[in-house]
Amino acid sequence: MRLLNQTLFLAGLALSSLTISAQAADEVTVAYQTVIDPSKVAQADGLYEKLTGVKINWRKFDTGAEVITAVASGDVQVGYVGSSPIAAAASRDLPITTFLIAAKLGESEALVVRNGSKINQPQDLIGKKIAVPFVSTGHYSLLAALKHWKISPAKVQIINLRPPEITAAWQRGDIDAAYVWDPALGKAKQSGKVLTTSAEVAKWGSPTFDAWIVRKDFAEKHPDFLEKFSRVTLDAYAAYRNNPNAWISNADNLDKVIRLTGANKEEIPGVLASNIFPLVNEQIELLGPTTAKALADTSDFLKEQGKVDSVQKNYLPFVSNAFVKGGKQVATK
């Protein structure tokens, strides 16, 4: 755990101390993850490239921590990350901006316990092996759940594994439980049961979300790309939210989501229904003090848990609604 934190810290130092030129606007590298959301259809259809007129190199990542490291190094300009990695990165003063809320998380992330593990209630987790990607939204939710249940993290064996590694460890019987998202979550559910979800953890006072972030140097040079990127994403969200049943009934939509996520067809409707995909007016409201406070609260919790060394006085400089509004100004310190 401390090793991963150190890696992120060093990446932050590298980004702070080096001047890295943003890529030309005709080519951008975007980090995505295998989460289930309506914008996967737009990605599969090449709509981002069509509207922006930019060649996009899509790179798949398994965790937000890996995305943060890639953004910090300059290899990636735009990335899909959970709120916990964003909070950790902002706490270390990485020059990033959260410019689009991808989803307010619900049951799409959950703590699953293996059948036969004799875990029937939270207290049964003591002494058991729980896998989770460190510095992820799942990690944050797991720690928040343990705190809610008054279980010290020291009393359980928390193991740092990426989602594909969690699936392999689960199949081998190496772990008793996992806090993860799809497609690893769906595979674990086949031989396990859900003990809690991020929807419940949110009700306990620790909500999580996924978002798109951008390097500030890139945002300052190429706001037009981010405005059009946001428009494509929000159009995809509107297509789903305006008629969820019709969207789900479209086999082509499901096939494209499966192709980019590896999810099971049967789980897609439930995952989509469990999350909230904010539209334009909601984005404008969220991308301000609301998200800044969420990042601050998350950072305070991570510091309390010893996952970050210090926190920012204000997280608003790491959030901007300029691009969802079609504006040009980038939030700065």
CSV table of C-alpha atoms in Angstrom, one decimal, residues 84-279:
chain,number,residue,atom,x,y,z
A,84,SER,CA,-10.7,8.3,-4.4
A,85,PRO,CA,-7.7,8.3,-6.9
A,86,ILE,CA,-8.7,11.9,-7.9
A,87,ALA,CA,-8.7,12.9,-4.2
A,88,ALA,CA,-5.4,11.3,-3.6
A,89,ALA,CA,-3.9,12.9,-6.7
A,90,ALA,CA,-5.2,16.4,-5.8
A,91,SER,CA,-4.0,16.0,-2.3
A,92,ARG,CA,-0.5,15.5,-3.8
A,93,ASP,CA,-1.0,18.6,-5.9
A,94,LEU,CA,-1.0,17.0,-9.3
A,95,PRO,CA,-2.1,19.6,-11.8
A,96,ILE,CA,-5.3,17.9,-13.0
A,97,THR,CA,-8.9,19.1,-13.5
A,98,THR,CA,-12.1,17.1,-13.1
A,99,PHE,CA,-14.1,18.2,-16.0
A,100,LEU,CA,-17.0,15.7,-16.3
A,101,ILE,CA,-18.8,13.5,-13.8
A,102,ALA,CA,-19.0,10.0,-15.4
A,103,ALA,CA,-21.3,8.4,-12.9
A,104,LYS,CA,-22.5,8.6,-9.3
A,105,LEU,CA,-21.8,5.1,-8.1
A,106,GLY,CA,-24.4,2.8,-6.6
A,107,GLU,CA,-24.6,-1.0,-6.8
A,108,SER,CA,-22.0,-1.2,-9.6
A,109,GLU,CA,-19.3,-1.6,-6.9
A,110,ALA,CA,-19.8,-4.1,-4.1
A,111,LEU,CA,-18.2,-6.2,-1.4
A,112,VAL,CA,-18.8,-9.8,-2.4
A,113,VAL,CA,-18.0,-12.8,-0.1
A,114,ARG,CA,-17.3,-16.3,-1.3
A,115,ASN,CA,-19.9,-19.0,-0.8
A,116,GLY,CA,-18.6,-21.3,1.9
A,117,SER,CA,-16.3,-18.7,3.4
A,118,LYS,CA,-18.5,-18.6,6.5
A,119,ILE,CA,-18.9,-14.9,6.2
A,120,ASN,CA,-22.6,-14.2,7.0
A,121,GLN,CA,-22.2,-10.8,8.7
A,122,PRO,CA,-19.7,-8.0,8.8
A,123,GLN,CA,-17.9,-9.2,12.0
A,124,ASP,CA,-17.2,-12.5,10.2
A,125,LEU,CA,-14.7,-10.6,8.0
A,126,ILE,CA,-12.2,-10.5,10.8
A,127,GLY,CA,-9.2,-12.5,9.9
A,128,LYS,CA,-10.3,-13.0,6.3
A,129,LYS,CA,-8.6,-12.1,3.0
A,130,ILE,CA,-10.3,-9.3,1.2
A,131,ALA,CA,-8.9,-8.2,-2.3
A,132,VAL,CA,-9.4,-4.7,-3.6
A,133,PRO,CA,-7.4,-2.4,-6.0
A,134,PHE,CA,-5.6,0.1,-3.6
A,135,VAL,CA,-6.4,3.8,-3.9
A,136,SER,CA,-9.6,3.0,-5.8
A,137,THR,CA,-13.2,3.9,-5.1
A,138,GLY,CA,-13.7,0.3,-4.0
A,139,HIS,CA,-10.8,0.6,-1.6
A,140,TYR,CA,-12.2,3.8,-0.1
A,141,SER,CA,-15.7,2.2,0.2
A,142,LEU,CA,-14.2,-0.9,1.8
A,143,LEU,CA,-12.4,1.2,4.4
A,144,ALA,CA,-15.5,3.3,5.0
A,145,ALA,CA,-17.7,0.1,5.4
A,146,LEU,CA,-15.2,-1.3,7.9
A,147,LYS,CA,-15.3,1.9,9.9
A,148,HIS,CA,-19.1,1.9,9.8
A,149,TRP,CA,-19.0,-1.7,11.2
A,150,LYS,CA,-16.4,-0.7,13.8
A,151,ILE,CA,-13.9,-3.2,12.4
A,152,SER,CA,-10.2,-2.1,12.4
A,153,PRO,CA,-8.6,-2.7,9.0
A,154,ALA,CA,-5.7,-4.3,10.9
A,155,LYS,CA,-8.1,-7.1,11.8
A,156,VAL,CA,-8.6,-8.2,8.2
A,157,GLN,CA,-6.1,-9.1,5.5
A,158,ILE,CA,-6.6,-6.4,2.8
A,159,ILE,CA,-4.8,-7.5,-0.4
A,160,ASN,CA,-3.9,-5.1,-3.3
A,161,LEU,CA,-5.1,-6.7,-6.6
A,162,ARG,CA,-6.3,-5.4,-9.9
A,163,PRO,CA,-9.7,-6.5,-11.1
A,164,PRO,CA,-8.3,-9.2,-13.5
A,165,GLU,CA,-6.1,-10.5,-10.7
A,166,ILE,CA,-9.1,-10.5,-8.3
A,167,THR,CA,-11.0,-12.7,-10.8
A,168,ALA,CA,-8.0,-15.1,-11.0
A,169,ALA,CA,-7.5,-15.2,-7.2
A,170,TRP,CA,-11.2,-15.8,-6.7
A,171,GLN,CA,-11.3,-18.7,-9.1
A,172,ARG,CA,-8.2,-20.2,-7.3
A,173,GLY,CA,-9.9,-19.8,-3.9
A,174,ASP,CA,-7.0,-17.6,-2.7
A,175,ILE,CA,-9.3,-14.9,-1.3
A,176,ASP,CA,-12.5,-14.8,0.9
A,177,ALA,CA,-14.0,-11.6,-0.4
A,178,ALA,CA,-13.4,-8.7,-2.8
A,179,TYR,CA,-14.6,-5.1,-3.2
A,180,VAL,CA,-14.6,-4.6,-6.9
A,181,TRP,CA,-16.6,-3.5,-10.0
A,182,ASP,CA,-17.7,-5.2,-13.2
A,183,PRO,CA,-16.7,-7.4,-15.0
A,184,ALA,CA,-14.8,-8.9,-12.0
A,185,LEU,CA,-17.8,-8.2,-9.8
A,186,GLY,CA,-20.2,-10.1,-12.0
A,187,LYS,CA,-17.9,-13.1,-12.1
A,188,ALA,CA,-17.5,-13.1,-8.3
A,189,LYS,CA,-21.3,-13.0,-7.8
A,190,GLN,CA,-21.6,-16.3,-9.6
A,191,SER,CA,-20.1,-18.1,-6.6
A,192,GLY,CA,-20.6,-15.4,-3.9
A,193,LYS,CA,-23.0,-13.1,-2.2
A,194,VAL,CA,-23.1,-9.3,-1.8
A,195,LEU,CA,-22.4,-8.1,1.7
A,196,THR,CA,-22.7,-4.4,0.9
A,197,THR,CA,-22.7,-2.1,-2.1
A,198,SER,CA,-21.4,1.4,-2.7
A,199,ALA,CA,-25.0,2.6,-2.7
A,200,GLU,CA,-25.3,1.5,1.0
A,201,VAL,CA,-21.9,3.0,1.8
A,202,ALA,CA,-23.0,6.3,0.3
A,203,LYS,CA,-26.0,6.3,2.7
A,204,TRP,CA,-23.5,5.8,5.5
A,205,GLY,CA,-21.9,9.1,4.5
A,206,SER,CA,-19.2,8.0,2.1
A,207,PRO,CA,-20.4,8.5,-1.5
A,208,THR,CA,-18.2,7.7,-4.5
A,209,PHE,CA,-18.2,8.7,-8.2
A,210,ASP,CA,-16.3,8.2,-11.4
A,211,ALA,CA,-15.1,11.2,-13.4
A,212,TRP,CA,-13.1,12.3,-16.4
A,213,ILE,CA,-9.9,14.2,-15.6
A,214,VAL,CA,-7.5,16.2,-17.8
A,215,ARG,CA,-4.0,17.5,-17.5
A,216,LYS,CA,-4.2,21.2,-16.9
A,217,ASP,CA,-1.6,22.1,-19.5
A,218,PHE,CA,-3.6,20.2,-22.1
A,219,ALA,CA,-6.9,21.8,-21.0
A,220,GLU,CA,-5.5,25.3,-21.3
A,221,LYS,CA,-4.3,24.6,-24.9
A,222,HIS,CA,-7.2,22.5,-26.1
A,223,PRO,CA,-10.5,23.5,-24.5
A,224,ASP,CA,-12.4,22.8,-27.7
A,225,PHE,CA,-11.5,19.1,-27.6
A,226,LEU,CA,-12.8,18.8,-24.1
A,227,GLU,CA,-16.0,20.6,-24.9
A,228,LYS,CA,-16.7,18.3,-27.8
A,229,PHE,CA,-15.6,15.2,-25.8
A,230,SER,CA,-18.1,16.2,-23.0
A,231,ARG,CA,-20.9,16.8,-25.6
A,232,VAL,CA,-20.5,13.3,-27.0
A,233,THR,CA,-20.5,11.7,-23.5
A,234,LEU,CA,-23.5,13.7,-22.4
A,235,ASP,CA,-25.4,12.9,-25.6
A,236,ALA,CA,-24.8,9.2,-24.9
A,237,TYR,CA,-26.1,9.6,-21.3
A,238,ALA,CA,-29.2,11.4,-22.6
A,239,ALA,CA,-29.9,8.7,-25.1
A,240,TYR,CA,-29.9,6.2,-22.2
A,241,ARG,CA,-31.8,8.3,-19.6
A,242,ASN,CA,-34.5,9.5,-22.0
A,243,ASN,CA,-35.6,5.9,-22.7
A,244,PRO,CA,-33.7,3.2,-20.7
A,245,ASN,CA,-35.9,0.4,-21.8
A,246,ALA,CA,-35.4,1.1,-25.5
A,247,TRP,CA,-31.7,1.5,-25.0
A,248,ILE,CA,-31.4,-1.8,-23.2
A,249,SER,CA,-33.6,-3.5,-25.8
A,250,ASN,CA,-31.1,-2.5,-28.5
A,251,ALA,CA,-28.9,-5.5,-29.0
A,252,ASP,CA,-26.3,-3.4,-30.8
A,253,ASN,CA,-25.9,-1.2,-27.8
A,254,LEU,CA,-25.3,-4.2,-25.5
A,255,ASP,CA,-22.8,-5.8,-28.0
A,256,LYS,CA,-20.7,-2.7,-28.0
A,257,VAL,CA,-20.7,-2.4,-24.2
A,258,ILE,CA,-19.7,-6.1,-24.0
A,259,ARG,CA,-16.9,-5.6,-26.5
A,260,LEU,CA,-15.3,-2.8,-24.5
A,261,THR,CA,-15.9,-4.1,-21.0
A,262,GLY,CA,-16.0,-7.9,-21.1
A,263,ALA,CA,-19.3,-7.7,-19.1
A,264,ASN,CA,-22.0,-10.4,-19.2
A,265,LYS,CA,-25.1,-9.3,-21.2
A,266,GLU,CA,-27.4,-10.2,-18.3
A,267,GLU,CA,-25.7,-7.8,-15.8
A,268,ILE,CA,-25.6,-4.7,-18.0
A,269,PRO,CA,-29.2,-3.5,-17.3
A,270,GLY,CA,-28.8,-3.8,-13.5
A,271,VAL,CA,-25.4,-2.0,-13.5
A,272,LEU,CA,-26.8,0.9,-15.6
A,273,ALA,CA,-29.9,1.2,-13.4
A,274,SER,CA,-27.8,1.3,-10.2
A,275,ASN,CA,-25.7,4.3,-11.3
A,276,ILE,CA,-26.7,7.9,-12.1
A,277,PHE,CA,-25.3,9.4,-15.3
A,278,PRO,CA,-25.6,13.2,-14.9
A,279,LEU,CA,-26.9,15.3,-17.7
